[in-house]
Tab-separated table of C-alpha atoms in Angstrom:
chain	number	residue	atom	x	y	z
H	1	MET	CA	123.804	290.526	-17.541
H	2	SER	CA	120.287	291.679	-16.432
H	3	THR	CA	120.943	292.842	-12.186
H	4	ASP	CA	117.821	290.109	-11.813
H	5	ALA	CA	119.521	287.645	-12.495
H	6	THR	CA	121.795	287.599	-9.056
H	7	SER	CA	119.048	286.833	-6.846
H	8	SER	CA	116.744	284.709	-8.767
H	9	VAL	CA	117.604	281.060	-9.507
H	10	GLN	CA	118.374	279.515	-13.493
H	11	ILE	CA	118.945	276.400	-14.333
H	12	GLY	CA	121.092	274.976	-17.194
H	13	ALA	CA	121.309	272.351	-20.083
H	14	TRP	CA	124.817	271.642	-21.503
H	15	SER	CA	125.733	270.105	-24.246
H	16	MET	CA	128.956	268.748	-25.214
H	17	LEU	CA	128.092	265.840	-28.367
H	18	GLY	CA	129.178	268.685	-31.001
H	19	THR	CA	126.165	268.253	-33.114
H	20	PRO	CA	123.553	270.949	-33.777
H	21	ALA	CA	121.360	267.976	-32.962
H	22	ALA	CA	121.775	267.495	-30.177
H	23	ALA	CA	122.067	271.953	-29.312
H	24	SER	CA	118.577	272.173	-30.175
H	25	LEU	CA	117.265	269.099	-28.010
H	26	MET	CA	119.184	270.576	-24.841
H	27	SER	CA	118.026	273.849	-25.731
H	28	ARG	CA	114.157	272.680	-25.328
H	29	VAL	CA	114.191	270.338	-21.818
H	30	GLY	CA	112.587	273.365	-20.497
H	31	ALA	CA	115.874	274.732	-19.213
H	32	ASP	CA	116.824	278.459	-18.788
H	33	TRP	CA	120.281	278.275	-21.011
H	34	VAL	CA	122.403	275.946	-22.645
H	35	VAL	CA	125.733	275.543	-23.039
H	36	LEU	CA	128.389	274.459	-26.001
H	37	ASP	CA	131.671	272.924	-24.653
H	38	SER	CA	133.695	273.301	-26.777
H	39	GLN	CA	136.821	272.629	-24.002
H	40	HIS	CA	135.875	269.297	-22.635
H	41	GLY	CA	133.281	268.620	-25.010
H	42	LEU	CA	133.104	267.780	-29.203
H	43	TYR	CA	132.083	271.361	-29.834
H	44	ASP	CA	134.904	272.904	-32.435
H	45	ASP	CA	134.266	276.069	-33.673
H	46	ALA	CA	132.380	274.740	-37.045
H	47	GLY	CA	130.519	272.738	-33.928
H	48	VAL	CA	129.798	275.835	-32.842
H	49	ILE	CA	128.795	278.269	-35.178
H	50	ALA	CA	126.246	275.679	-36.342
H	51	ALA	CA	124.754	274.845	-33.195
H	52	VAL	CA	124.107	278.378	-31.795
H	53	PRO	CA	121.822	278.938	-34.209
H	54	ALA	CA	119.939	275.194	-33.776
H	55	ALA	CA	120.236	276.019	-29.643
H	56	SER	CA	119.303	279.630	-30.193
H	57	SER	CA	115.266	279.232	-28.723
H	58	VAL	CA	117.033	279.976	-25.077
H	59	PRO	CA	119.965	281.606	-24.484
H	60	VAL	CA	123.643	280.079	-25.559
H	61	HIS	CA	126.592	279.734	-23.264
H	62	VAL	CA	129.934	278.448	-25.242
H	63	ARG	CA	132.383	277.693	-22.849
H	64	VAL	CA	135.861	278.113	-24.765
H	65	SER	CA	138.940	276.257	-24.337
H	66	ALA	CA	141.122	279.035	-23.002
H	67	ASN	CA	141.194	282.726	-22.232
H	68	THR	CA	141.907	284.348	-25.754
H	69	PRO	CA	140.476	287.108	-27.111
H	70	ALA	CA	139.834	285.383	-30.562
H	71	LEU	CA	138.073	282.131	-28.977
H	72	ILE	CA	136.146	284.371	-27.106
H	73	GLY	CA	135.176	286.472	-29.949
H	74	ARG	CA	134.687	283.753	-32.157
H	75	ALA	CA	132.239	282.075	-30.008
H	76	LEU	CA	130.190	285.642	-29.272
H	77	ASP	CA	130.333	286.621	-33.298
H	78	ALA	CA	128.239	283.066	-34.161
H	79	GLY	CA	125.801	284.565	-32.170
H	80	ALA	CA	126.299	283.129	-28.213
H	81	ALA	CA	124.389	284.770	-25.665
H	82	GLY	CA	127.547	285.116	-23.438
H	83	VAL	CA	131.370	282.862	-23.016
H	84	ILE	CA	131.985	280.875	-19.661
H	85	VAL	CA	135.833	280.915	-19.290
H	86	PRO	CA	138.062	278.192	-17.936
H	87	MET	CA	140.780	278.107	-15.641
H	88	VAL	CA	141.093	282.463	-14.691
H	89	GLN	CA	143.225	282.447	-12.021
H	90	ASP	CA	142.901	286.040	-10.056
H	91	ALA	CA	141.584	289.429	-10.981
H	92	THR	CA	143.972	290.219	-14.200
H	93	GLU	CA	142.699	287.423	-15.718
H	94	ALA	CA	138.988	287.788	-15.090
H	95	ALA	CA	139.149	291.007	-16.624
H	96	THR	CA	140.623	290.304	-19.751
H	97	ALA	CA	137.902	287.994	-20.280
H	98	ALA	CA	134.929	290.424	-19.939
H	99	SER	CA	137.201	293.295	-22.296
H	100	ALA	CA	137.370	290.443	-24.852
H	101	CYS	CA	133.884	290.010	-24.543
H	102	ARG	CA	132.872	293.600	-25.412
H	103	TYR	CA	133.339	296.453	-28.057
H	104	ALA	CA	135.106	300.095	-26.837
H	105	PRO	CA	135.586	301.558	-25.445
H	106	GLU	CA	134.725	299.065	-22.701
H	107	GLY	CA	136.558	296.627	-23.888
H	108	THR	CA	138.841	294.950	-27.056
H	109	ARG	CA	136.278	292.794	-29.202
H	110	SER	CA	137.327	293.119	-32.697
H	111	TRP	CA	134.048	293.394	-34.784
H	112	GLY	CA	133.338	290.236	-37.539
H	113	PRO	CA	129.548	289.098	-36.406
H	114	LEU	CA	128.902	286.521	-38.458
H	115	ALA	CA	125.306	286.900	-38.788
H	116	ALA	CA	125.371	288.453	-42.017
H	117	TYR	CA	126.913	284.994	-43.537
H	118	ARG	CA	123.036	283.664	-42.428
H	119	GLY	CA	121.895	287.038	-43.755
H	120	GLU	CA	120.406	287.870	-40.269
H	121	PRO	CA	120.560	291.840	-38.898
H	122	THR	CA	123.523	292.785	-36.680
H	123	VAL	CA	123.376	293.248	-33.523
H	124	PRO	CA	125.088	296.852	-32.876
H	125	PRO	CA	128.395	297.636	-30.798
H	126	ALA	CA	126.823	299.152	-27.873
H	127	GLU	CA	123.748	296.670	-27.826
H	128	ALA	CA	126.263	292.938	-27.788
H	129	ASN	CA	128.304	294.813	-25.206
H	130	ALA	CA	124.465	295.385	-23.252
H	131	ARG	CA	123.484	292.240	-23.769
H	132	VAL	CA	127.008	289.652	-23.219
H	133	SER	CA	127.299	287.648	-20.346
H	134	CYS	CA	131.115	287.263	-19.076
H	135	ALA	CA	131.224	283.850	-16.900
H	136	VAL	CA	134.894	283.153	-15.310
H	137	MET	CA	136.080	279.951	-13.819
H	138	VAL	CA	137.146	279.565	-10.294
H	139	GLU	CA	138.787	275.975	-10.178
H	140	THR	CA	142.282	276.461	-8.112
H	141	PRO	CA	142.948	277.723	-4.831
H	142	ALA	CA	144.263	281.234	-6.274
H	143	ALA	CA	141.367	281.447	-8.037
H	144	VAL	CA	139.457	281.075	-4.172
H	145	ALA	CA	142.032	283.271	-2.598
H	146	ASP	CA	141.368	286.198	-5.188
H	147	VAL	CA	138.203	285.126	-5.664
H	148	ASP	CA	137.040	288.698	-3.866
H	149	ALA	CA	138.741	291.142	-6.824
H	150	ILE	CA	137.593	288.672	-8.653
H	151	ALA	CA	133.572	288.891	-9.112
H	152	ALA	CA	134.480	292.270	-8.952
H	153	ALA	CA	136.191	292.617	-11.564
H	154	PRO	CA	134.767	295.165	-14.415
H	155	GLY	CA	132.892	292.856	-16.743
H	156	VAL	CA	132.495	290.233	-14.939
H	157	ASP	CA	128.667	289.062	-14.807
H	158	ILE	CA	129.202	285.286	-13.598
H	159	VAL	CA	131.553	282.987	-11.423
H	160	PHE	CA	131.091	279.522	-12.302
H	161	VAL	CA	132.369	276.734	-10.082
H	162	GLY	CA	133.702	274.187	-11.538
H	163	PRO	CA	133.825	271.672	-8.899
H	164	PHE	CA	135.870	268.241	-9.970
H	165	ASP	CA	139.033	271.294	-11.081
H	166	LEU	CA	138.707	272.856	-7.407
H	167	SER	CA	137.753	269.645	-5.411
H	168	ILE	CA	141.337	267.686	-7.454
H	169	ALA	CA	143.083	271.097	-7.012
H	170	LEU	CA	142.188	271.027	-3.187
H	171	GLY	CA	143.153	267.676	-2.687
H	172	MET	CA	139.687	266.312	-1.818
H	173	ASP	CA	136.645	264.913	-3.165
H	174	VAL	CA	133.493	266.392	-5.017
H	175	ALA	CA	131.459	264.983	-2.066
H	176	ASP	CA	133.488	266.746	0.103
H	177	LEU	CA	133.764	269.763	-1.720
H	178	LEU	CA	129.546	270.453	-1.216
H	179	ALA	CA	129.344	269.269	1.684
H	180	ASP	CA	132.078	271.647	3.255
H	181	ARG	CA	130.717	273.607	5.856
H	182	THR	CA	134.200	274.758	7.562
H	183	PRO	CA	134.564	278.830	8.837
H	184	GLY	CA	136.107	280.004	4.915
H	185	ASN	CA	135.261	277.025	2.870
H	186	PRO	CA	135.744	277.324	-0.583
H	187	LEU	CA	131.457	277.438	-1.989
H	188	ASP	CA	130.198	280.083	1.096
H	189	ARG	CA	133.682	282.159	0.265
H	190	ILE	CA	133.048	282.394	-3.541
H	191	VAL	CA	128.647	283.089	-2.333
H	192	THR	CA	129.564	285.742	0.041
H	193	ALA	CA	132.253	286.623	-2.365
H	194	CYS	CA	129.290	287.157	-5.408
H	195	ARG	CA	126.846	288.614	-3.211
H	196	ALA	CA	129.076	291.397	-2.159
H	197	ALA	CA	130.102	291.991	-5.936
H	198	GLY	CA	126.568	291.718	-7.482
H	199	THR	CA	128.141	289.029	-9.569
H	200	VAL	CA	126.399	285.779	-9.967
H	201	ALA	CA	127.403	283.088	-8.163
H	202	GLY	CA	127.246	279.612	-10.886
H	203	ALA	CA	128.087	276.084	-11.526
H	204	PHE	CA	128.584	273.380	-12.885
H	205	ALA	CA	126.712	270.327	-10.828
H	206	GLY	CA	125.359	267.428	-13.751
H	207	GLY	CA	123.146	265.818	-11.560
H	208	ARG	CA	119.790	266.456	-8.725
H	209	ASP	CA	122.194	266.596	-5.564
H	210	ALA	CA	124.464	268.230	-6.442
H	211	ALA	CA	122.666	270.853	-7.982
H	212	ASP	CA	120.391	270.456	-4.434
H	213	ALA	CA	123.526	270.870	-2.570
H	214	LEU	CA	124.752	274.318	-4.996
H	215	LEU	CA	121.337	275.739	-4.825
H	216	GLY	CA	121.816	275.443	-1.394
H	217	ARG	CA	124.744	276.974	-0.628
H	218	GLY	CA	123.078	279.953	-1.972
H	219	PHE	CA	124.166	278.833	-6.707
H	220	THR	CA	121.967	280.853	-8.475
H	221	TRP	CA	123.252	279.759	-11.635
H	222	VAL	CA	123.721	275.641	-12.077
H	223	ALA	CA	123.797	273.748	-14.740
H	224	VAL	CA	121.925	270.450	-14.205
H	225	ALA	CA	121.239	268.458	-17.418
H	226	VAL	CA	124.451	267.170	-19.490
H	227	ASP	CA	123.696	265.357	-23.150
H	228	THR	CA	126.125	262.844	-22.979
H	229	GLN	CA	124.860	261.749	-18.721
H	230	LEU	CA	121.161	261.571	-20.298
H	231	ILE	CA	121.496	259.368	-22.925
H	232	THR	CA	123.842	257.029	-20.901
H	233	ALA	CA	121.370	257.191	-17.887
H	234	ALA	CA	118.351	256.991	-19.742
H	235	GLY	CA	119.408	254.007	-22.079
H	236	THR	CA	120.749	251.865	-19.994
H	237	ALA	CA	117.579	251.740	-17.133
H	238	LEU	CA	115.094	251.495	-20.543
H	239	VAL	CA	117.707	249.069	-21.516
H	240	ALA	CA	117.419	246.471	-17.984
H	241	ASP	CA	114.042	247.207	-16.882
H	242	THR	CA	112.995	245.893	-20.295
H	243	ARG	CA	115.488	242.926	-20.267
H	244	GLY	CA	113.414	242.435	-16.411
H	245	ALA	CA	110.511	242.110	-17.716
H	246	ALA	CA	110.574	240.272	-21.078
H	247	ARG	CA	112.873	237.855	-18.094
H	248	ARG	CA	109.760	237.877	-15.474
H	249	PRO	CA	107.219	235.475	-17.987
H	250	GLU	CA	109.815	232.937	-17.850
H	251	GLU	CA	110.515	233.145	-14.371
H	252	ASN	CA	107.000	232.676	-13.998
H	253	ARG	CA	106.270	229.494	-15.867
């Protein structure tokens, strides 16, 4: 991953719906990258394989469902630019995830890119190692306690905060987590660790207010647009506005 990304702000889109059409649409909203969610979204293995090429107008990342080499390798074999690995607890787990992203001698990834099944050229191992991005999620007090080592673990490019799981684990609301400015608070601690290690500080926002708060805290790789939320919010607003407009002539009679 380019070292420029540690300082430049990148805004991402997030797809939950599990179809190539949804992935393609989310890749065209103007975001710098798109994530296909196979942990809490509807993307299964077949869905990822179909959706990655459909969304390839921007770098496509896959949030895998667990920190296992098979899941990580499968997402990358499908052509993903990188993975987001959930529930990483310490530097050892972070290094394991990073190793699974890269071929030997830098890692333990098994060779098997799926581009050949589409009649496309495969990327040589050394080039794939240089291109790939490994993001590890910090979502628990244990991970925050070890975040300095996690951010500095070999091969980790991004430390990615899951604010919902982290706030639940800390016994607080997301809004309170985002607003916490006490000395040694989790978000500042994560950003400081990333800056010291030269690692990108990323986070899931899911909306403008949270994104503004996270960007203001120093996070530079932030997911803001989520397909399920966009459909619900825009659809609800449009229906309500149209219903209101239809009623107004009757009220003026």
